[in-house]
Each structure stands twice: as structure tokens, then as C-alpha cells.
Coordinates of C-alpha atoms and ligand atoms in Angstrom, one line a residue:
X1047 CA 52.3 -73.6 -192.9
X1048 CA 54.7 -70.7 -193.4
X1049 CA 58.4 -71.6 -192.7
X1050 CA 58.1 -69.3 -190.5
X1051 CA 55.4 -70.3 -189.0
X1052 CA 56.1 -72.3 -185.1
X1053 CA 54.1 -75.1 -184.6
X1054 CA 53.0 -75.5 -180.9
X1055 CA 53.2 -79.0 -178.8
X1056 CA 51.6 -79.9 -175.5
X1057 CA 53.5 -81.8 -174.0
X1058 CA 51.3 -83.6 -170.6
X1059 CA 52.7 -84.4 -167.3
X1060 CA 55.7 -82.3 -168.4
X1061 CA 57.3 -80.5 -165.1
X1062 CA 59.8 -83.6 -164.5
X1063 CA 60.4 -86.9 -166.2
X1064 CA 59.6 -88.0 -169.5
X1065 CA 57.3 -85.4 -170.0
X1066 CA 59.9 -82.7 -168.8
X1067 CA 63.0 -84.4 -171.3
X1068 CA 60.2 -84.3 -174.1
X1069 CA 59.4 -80.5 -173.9
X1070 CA 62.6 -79.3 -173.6
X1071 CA 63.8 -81.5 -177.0
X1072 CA 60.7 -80.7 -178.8
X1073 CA 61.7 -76.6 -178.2
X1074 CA 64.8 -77.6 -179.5
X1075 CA 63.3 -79.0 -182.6
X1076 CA 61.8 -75.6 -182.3
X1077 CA 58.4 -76.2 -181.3
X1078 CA 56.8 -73.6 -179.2
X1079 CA 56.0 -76.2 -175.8
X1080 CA 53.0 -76.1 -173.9
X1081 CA 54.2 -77.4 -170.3
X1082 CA 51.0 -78.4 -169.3
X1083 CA 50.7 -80.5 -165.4
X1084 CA 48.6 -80.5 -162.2
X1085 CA 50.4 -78.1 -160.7
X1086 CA 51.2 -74.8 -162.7
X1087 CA 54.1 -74.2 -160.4
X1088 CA 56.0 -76.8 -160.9
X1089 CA 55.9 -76.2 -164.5
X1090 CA 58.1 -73.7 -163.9
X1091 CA 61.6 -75.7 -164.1
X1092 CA 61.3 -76.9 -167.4
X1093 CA 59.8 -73.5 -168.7
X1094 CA 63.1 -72.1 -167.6
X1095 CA 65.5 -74.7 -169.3
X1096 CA 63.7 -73.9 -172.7
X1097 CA 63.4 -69.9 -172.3
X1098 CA 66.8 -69.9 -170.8
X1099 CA 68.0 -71.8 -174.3
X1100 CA 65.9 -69.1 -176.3
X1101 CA 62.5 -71.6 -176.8
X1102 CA 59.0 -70.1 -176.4
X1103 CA 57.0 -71.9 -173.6
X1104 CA 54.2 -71.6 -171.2
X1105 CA 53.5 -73.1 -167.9
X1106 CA 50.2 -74.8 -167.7
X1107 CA 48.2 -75.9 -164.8
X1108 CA 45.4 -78.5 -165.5
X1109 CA 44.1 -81.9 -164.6
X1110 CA 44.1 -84.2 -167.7
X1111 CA 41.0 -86.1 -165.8
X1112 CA 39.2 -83.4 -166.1
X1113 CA 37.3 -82.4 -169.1
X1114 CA 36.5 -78.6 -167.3
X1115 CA 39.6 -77.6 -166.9
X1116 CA 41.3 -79.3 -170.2
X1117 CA 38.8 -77.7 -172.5
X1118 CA 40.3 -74.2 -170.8
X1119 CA 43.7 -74.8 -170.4
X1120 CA 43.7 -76.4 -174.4
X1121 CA 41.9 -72.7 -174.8
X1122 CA 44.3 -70.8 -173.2
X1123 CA 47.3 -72.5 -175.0
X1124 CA 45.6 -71.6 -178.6
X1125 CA 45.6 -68.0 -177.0
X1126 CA 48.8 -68.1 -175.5
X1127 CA 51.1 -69.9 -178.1
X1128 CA 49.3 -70.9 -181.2
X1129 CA 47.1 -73.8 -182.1
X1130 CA 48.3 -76.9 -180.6
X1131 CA 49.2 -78.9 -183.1
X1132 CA 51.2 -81.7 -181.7
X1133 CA 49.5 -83.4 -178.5
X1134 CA 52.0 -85.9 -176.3
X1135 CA 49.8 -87.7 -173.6
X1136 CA 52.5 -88.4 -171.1
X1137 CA 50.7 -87.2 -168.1
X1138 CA 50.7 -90.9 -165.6
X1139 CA 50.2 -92.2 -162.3
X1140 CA 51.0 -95.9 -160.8
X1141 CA 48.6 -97.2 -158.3
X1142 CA 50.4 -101.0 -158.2
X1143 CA 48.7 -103.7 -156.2
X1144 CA 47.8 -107.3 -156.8
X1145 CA 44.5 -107.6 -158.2
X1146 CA 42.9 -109.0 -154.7
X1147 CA 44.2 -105.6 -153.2
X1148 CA 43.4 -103.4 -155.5
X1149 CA 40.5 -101.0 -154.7
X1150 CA 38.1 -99.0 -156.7
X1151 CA 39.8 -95.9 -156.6
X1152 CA 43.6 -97.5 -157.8
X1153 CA 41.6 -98.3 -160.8
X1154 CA 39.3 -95.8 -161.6
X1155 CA 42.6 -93.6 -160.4
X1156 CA 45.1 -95.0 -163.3
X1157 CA 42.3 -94.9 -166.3
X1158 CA 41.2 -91.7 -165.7
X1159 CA 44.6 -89.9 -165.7
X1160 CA 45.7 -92.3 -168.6
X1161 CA 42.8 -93.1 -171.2
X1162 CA 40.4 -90.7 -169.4
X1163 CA 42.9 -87.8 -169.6
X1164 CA 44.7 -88.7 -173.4
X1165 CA 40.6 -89.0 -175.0
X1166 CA 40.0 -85.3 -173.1
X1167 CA 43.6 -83.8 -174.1
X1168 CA 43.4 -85.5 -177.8
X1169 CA 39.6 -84.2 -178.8
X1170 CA 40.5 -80.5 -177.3
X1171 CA 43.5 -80.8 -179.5
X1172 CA 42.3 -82.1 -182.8
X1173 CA 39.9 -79.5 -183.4
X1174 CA 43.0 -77.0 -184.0
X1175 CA 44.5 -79.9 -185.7
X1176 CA 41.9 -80.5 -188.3
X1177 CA 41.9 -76.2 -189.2
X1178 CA 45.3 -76.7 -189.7
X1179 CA 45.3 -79.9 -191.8
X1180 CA 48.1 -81.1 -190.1
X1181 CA 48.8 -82.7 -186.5
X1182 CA 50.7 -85.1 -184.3
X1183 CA 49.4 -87.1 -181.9
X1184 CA 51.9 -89.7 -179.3
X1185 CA 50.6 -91.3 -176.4
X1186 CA 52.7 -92.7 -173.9
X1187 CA 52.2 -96.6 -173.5
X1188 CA 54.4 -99.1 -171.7
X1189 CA 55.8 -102.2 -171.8
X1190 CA 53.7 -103.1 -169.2
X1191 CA 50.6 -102.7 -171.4
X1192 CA 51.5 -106.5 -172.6
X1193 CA 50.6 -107.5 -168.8
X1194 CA 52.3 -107.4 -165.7
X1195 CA 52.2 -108.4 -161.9
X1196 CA 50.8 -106.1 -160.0
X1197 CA 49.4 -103.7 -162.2
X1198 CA 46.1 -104.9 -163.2
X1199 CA 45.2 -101.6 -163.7
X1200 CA 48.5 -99.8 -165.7
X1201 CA 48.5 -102.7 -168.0
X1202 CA 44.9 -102.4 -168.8
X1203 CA 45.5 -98.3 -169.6
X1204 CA 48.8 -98.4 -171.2
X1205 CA 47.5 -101.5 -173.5
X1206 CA 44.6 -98.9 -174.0
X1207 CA 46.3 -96.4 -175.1
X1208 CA 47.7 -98.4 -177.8
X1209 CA 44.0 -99.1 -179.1
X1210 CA 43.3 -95.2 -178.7
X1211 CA 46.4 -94.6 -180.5
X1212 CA 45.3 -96.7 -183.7
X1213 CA 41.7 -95.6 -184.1
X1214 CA 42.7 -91.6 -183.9
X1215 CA 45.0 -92.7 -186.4
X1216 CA 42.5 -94.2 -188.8
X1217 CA 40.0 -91.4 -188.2
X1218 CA 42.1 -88.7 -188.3
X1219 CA 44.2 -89.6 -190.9
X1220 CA 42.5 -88.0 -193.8
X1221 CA 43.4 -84.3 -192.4
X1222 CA 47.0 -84.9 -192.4
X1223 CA 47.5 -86.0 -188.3
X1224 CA 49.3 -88.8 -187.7
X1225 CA 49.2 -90.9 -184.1
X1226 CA 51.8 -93.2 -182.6
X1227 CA 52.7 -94.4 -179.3
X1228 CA 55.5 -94.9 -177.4
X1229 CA 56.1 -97.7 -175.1
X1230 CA 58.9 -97.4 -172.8
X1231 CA 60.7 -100.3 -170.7
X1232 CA 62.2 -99.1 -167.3
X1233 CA 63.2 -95.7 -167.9
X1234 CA 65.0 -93.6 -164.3
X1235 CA 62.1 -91.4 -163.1
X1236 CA 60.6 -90.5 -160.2
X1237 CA 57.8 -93.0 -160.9
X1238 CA 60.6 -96.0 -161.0
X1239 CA 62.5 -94.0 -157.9
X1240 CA 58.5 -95.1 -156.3
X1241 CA 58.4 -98.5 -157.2
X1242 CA 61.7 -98.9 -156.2
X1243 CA 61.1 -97.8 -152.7
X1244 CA 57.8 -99.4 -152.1
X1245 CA 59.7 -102.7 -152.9
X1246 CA 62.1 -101.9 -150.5
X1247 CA 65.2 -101.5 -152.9
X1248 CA 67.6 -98.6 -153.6
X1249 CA 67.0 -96.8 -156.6
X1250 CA 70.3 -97.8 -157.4
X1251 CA 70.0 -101.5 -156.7
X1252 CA 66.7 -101.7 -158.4
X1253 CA 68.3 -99.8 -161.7
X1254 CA 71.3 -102.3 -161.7
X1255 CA 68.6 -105.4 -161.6
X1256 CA 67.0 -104.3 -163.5
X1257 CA 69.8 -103.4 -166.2
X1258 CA 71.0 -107.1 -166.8
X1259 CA 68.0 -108.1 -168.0
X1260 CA 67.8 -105.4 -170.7
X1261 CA 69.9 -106.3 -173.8
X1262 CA 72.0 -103.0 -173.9
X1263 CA 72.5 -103.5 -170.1
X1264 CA 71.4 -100.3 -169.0
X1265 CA 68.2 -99.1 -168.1
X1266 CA 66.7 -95.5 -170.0
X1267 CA 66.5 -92.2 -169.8
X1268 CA 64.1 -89.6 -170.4
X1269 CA 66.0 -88.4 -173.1
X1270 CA 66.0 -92.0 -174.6
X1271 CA 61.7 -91.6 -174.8
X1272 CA 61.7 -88.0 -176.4
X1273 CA 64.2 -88.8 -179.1
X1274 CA 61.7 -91.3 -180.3
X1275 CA 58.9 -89.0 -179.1
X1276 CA 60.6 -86.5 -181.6
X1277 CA 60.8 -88.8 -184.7
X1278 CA 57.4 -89.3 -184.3
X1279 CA 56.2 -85.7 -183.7
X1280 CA 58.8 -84.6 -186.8
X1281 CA 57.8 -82.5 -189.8
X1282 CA 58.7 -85.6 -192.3
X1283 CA 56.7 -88.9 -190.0
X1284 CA 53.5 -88.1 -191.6
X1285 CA 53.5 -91.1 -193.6
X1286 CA 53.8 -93.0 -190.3
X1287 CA 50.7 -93.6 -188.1
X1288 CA 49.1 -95.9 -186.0
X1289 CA 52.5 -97.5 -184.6
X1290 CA 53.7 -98.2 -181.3
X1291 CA 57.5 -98.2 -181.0
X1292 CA 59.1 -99.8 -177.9
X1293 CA 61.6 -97.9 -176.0
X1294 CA 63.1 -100.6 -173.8
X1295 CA 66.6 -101.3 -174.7
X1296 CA 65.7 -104.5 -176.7
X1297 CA 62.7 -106.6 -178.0
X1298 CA 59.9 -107.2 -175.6
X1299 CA 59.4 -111.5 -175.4
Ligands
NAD2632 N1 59.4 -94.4 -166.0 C1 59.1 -95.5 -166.7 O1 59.8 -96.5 -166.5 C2 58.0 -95.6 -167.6 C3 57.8 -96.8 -168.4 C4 56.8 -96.9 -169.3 C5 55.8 -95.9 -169.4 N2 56.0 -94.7 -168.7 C6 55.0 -93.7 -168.8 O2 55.6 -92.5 -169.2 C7 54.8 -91.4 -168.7 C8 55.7 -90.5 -167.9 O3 56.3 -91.2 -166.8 P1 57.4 -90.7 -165.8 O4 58.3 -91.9 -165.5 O5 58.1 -89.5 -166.4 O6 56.5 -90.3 -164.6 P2 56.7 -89.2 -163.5 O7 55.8 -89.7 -162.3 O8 58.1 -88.8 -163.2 O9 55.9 -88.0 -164.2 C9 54.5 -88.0 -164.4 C10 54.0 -86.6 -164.5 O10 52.6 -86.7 -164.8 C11 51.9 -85.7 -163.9 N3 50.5 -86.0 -163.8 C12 50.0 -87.1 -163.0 N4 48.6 -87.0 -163.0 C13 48.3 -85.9 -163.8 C14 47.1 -85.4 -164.2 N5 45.9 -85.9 -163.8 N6 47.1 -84.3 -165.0 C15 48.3 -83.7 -165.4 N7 49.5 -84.2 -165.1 C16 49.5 -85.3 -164.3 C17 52.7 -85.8 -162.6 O11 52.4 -84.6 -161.8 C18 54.1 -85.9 -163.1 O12 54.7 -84.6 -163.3 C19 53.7 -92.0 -167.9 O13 52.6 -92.0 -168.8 C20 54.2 -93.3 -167.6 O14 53.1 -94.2 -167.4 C21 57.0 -94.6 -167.8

């Protein structure tokens, strides 16, 4: 690559969230950002914060799921942008319930958008990587991918992910992409805000709980899952693959 050259992320579920904190940093690393999410129009926010602080982006609407409409919109961005070169699968949905509760649909649901929607989004990708000899791979995971109550399915994807994450790496290697994951602890989303309410709790009480059992006593922020999203996704990580870094304010037991 030129030094002049941009290199262009997709970022997935990226019009609020995680996903939204992660584009806008990785246009300030100056990465040209894909915003890719179901809905093109609400893409539109985060497109704005990273025009309106001179980034290059493009609003993307597209169903990680499915494999249709990823191989176009994957198109479009190499039209549009560049060659996508650095892939973050953050695109996620809960569907919590204990496992006697839990229907068909809450499961097929969560590995679909999850390991369904990162395989689609990462062999679209890779092809561009590969040409380029050069690519970056993260894949959201979570804590709960080393088991918890209730989610039966999440933990199943998330711990998934993790196993994706490792074999890209050892196959993909040899052409100069790298692929880590990131696994946050309780980060302030709207997908906490949910949980929070479907337990009945403030988001506020439910934050604070949850806070004094984390060792820094808080709990995250977006921006606390893209700074490590951006280490990973960095010019000078390629000598670091097949990782997953916890984001959770402390070691996981
Ligand atoms: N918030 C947390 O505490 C936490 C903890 C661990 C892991 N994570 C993971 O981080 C990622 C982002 O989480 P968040 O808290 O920002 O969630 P969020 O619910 O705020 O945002 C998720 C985004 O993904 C999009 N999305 C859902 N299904 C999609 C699909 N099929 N195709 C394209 N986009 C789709 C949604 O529209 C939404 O904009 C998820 O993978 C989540 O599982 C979150």
C-alpha cells in the first residue's frame, strides 16, 4: 500500500452502539468506514459524525444473515470506498431465555445473525483481502461466550465466534490478515438498556449492580470496545492473530 493509499473497514451493526463508537474511531485512525446495518437509514447518524469530522463513509443497508444481500452490499462497498480490508463483525442480537423456554427461532435467531452473519461478512471480505495481501479481521465475542444463565444460545455464538476467530487466523495467515476477537463484559448499550428492562431494573440500577462486581467499579463504554477494536485492526498488530482480548474491566473467573 501507498501511504497514501486509505484502507477501508466494515464495520457491522454500526448505526449505534459498539458498532457506531467503532466506526467513528476507526475514521479517526483514518480508515475510510463502511457503516453497514439492517437498516440503511439509520446508518445515517454515525455517517454524519465521521463526514462532519472530515472521514470518508458510506451508509450501508444489509442483513449479515443473509448471504444475497452481503455478497452485494460487500460489492458495493469495494465500488463505493475501496476494497474492504478490515472486517469487524459486531452486528448482534439477544434472544435470552432459560433453556426450557427457549424456542427454535431464539436459537436459530442468535447464530444466524452472529456465526451465520460473521462466516458470510468474513468470506465476502477476504477475497479483497487476499489481492491485497493484507487484512484485518475482529469478531465481537463476549464474556458470556464462557457460559451464562439464560443464554443458551449467546453463549453458544459468542464462544463460536472465538473458534471462527482462530481458524481464519490459521488459514489466512499466510496472506498477511490477521483475526482477533474481542470479548466485552457489560458495556452501556441499548442491548444492556433491554436486558435491563426485561428484568425489571432501571438502566441505571442495573449499571450500578452491576459496577461493584467489576474490578474498576464501573461498567464500559463503547468507546472502551473500539479502543481495543483499534489495536487490533492497527497497521503494526500483524504479528498478532488468533487472540481474544477481554474487555470487561478485570479478569473473567
Ligand atoms: N453491550 C454489551 O454489554 C456487550 C457485551 C458483550 C458483547 N457484546 C456484543 O457486541 C456487539 C454490539 O453490541 P451492542 O451492545 O452495541 O448492541 P446494540 O443492540 O446496541 O447494536 C447492535 C446492532 O446490530 C444490528 N444488527 C442486528 N442484527 C443485524 C443483522 N442481521 N444485520 C446487520 N445488523 C444487525 C442492530 O440493528 C444494531 O444496530 C454484539 O455482537 C454484542 O453481542 C455486547
Amino acid at each position: 500500500m501507498s501511504t497514501t493509499e486509505q484502507r477501508v473497514a466494515v464495520v457491522t451493526g454500526a448505526a449505534r452502539g459498539i458498532g457506531a463508537a467503532t466506526a467513528v474511531r476507526l475514521a479517526a485512525e483514518g480508515r475510510a468506514v463502511a457503516v453497514l446495518d439492517l437498516d440503511e437509514a439509520a446508518c445515517a447518524d454515525t455517517v454524519e459524525k465521521i463526514t462532519a469530522a472530515g472521514g470518508r463513509a458510506l451508509a450501508v443497508g444489509c442483513d449479515v444473515s443473509d448471504s444475497a444481500q452481503v455478497d452485494s452490499a460487500v460489492a458495493r462497498i469495494a465500488d463505493a470506498l475501496g476494497a474492504p480490508v478490515i472486517l469487524v463483525n459486531n452486528a448482534g442480537v439477544l434472544r435470552d431465555n432459560l433453556l426450557f423456554k427457549m424456542s427454535d427461532s431464539d436459537w436459530d435467531t442468535v447464530m444466524n445473525v452472529h456465526l451465520r452473519g460473521a462466516f458470510l461478512m468474513s468470506r465476502a471480505c477476504q477475497k479483497h483481502m487476499v489481492d491485497a495481501r493484507f487484512g484485518r479481521i475482529v469478531n465481537l465475542s463476549s464474556s458470556s461466550a464462557l457460559g451464562n444463565r439464560g443464554q443458551a444460545n449467546y453463549a453458544a455464538a459468542k464462544a463460536g465466534m472465538q473458534g471462527l476467530t482462530k481458524t481464519l487466523a490459521k488459514e489466512l495467515g499466510k496472506f498477511g490478515i490477521t483475526a482477533n476477537s474481542v470479548a466485552p463484559g457489560f458495556i452501556a448499550t441499548e442491548m444492556t438498556a433491554a436486558t435491563a428492562a426485561r428484568v425489571g431494573m432501571s438502566f441505571e440500577d442495573f449499571s450500578a449492580a452491576a459496577a461493584t462486581q467489576i474490578p474498576v467499579q464501573r461498567v464500559g463504554e463503547p468507546e472502551d470496545v473500539a479502543h481495543a477494536i483499534a489495536f487490533f485492526t492497527g497497521e503494526q498488530a500483524g504479528y498478532v492473530s488468533g487472540q481474544v482480548m477481554y474487555v470487561a474491566g478485570g479478569p473473567l473467573n
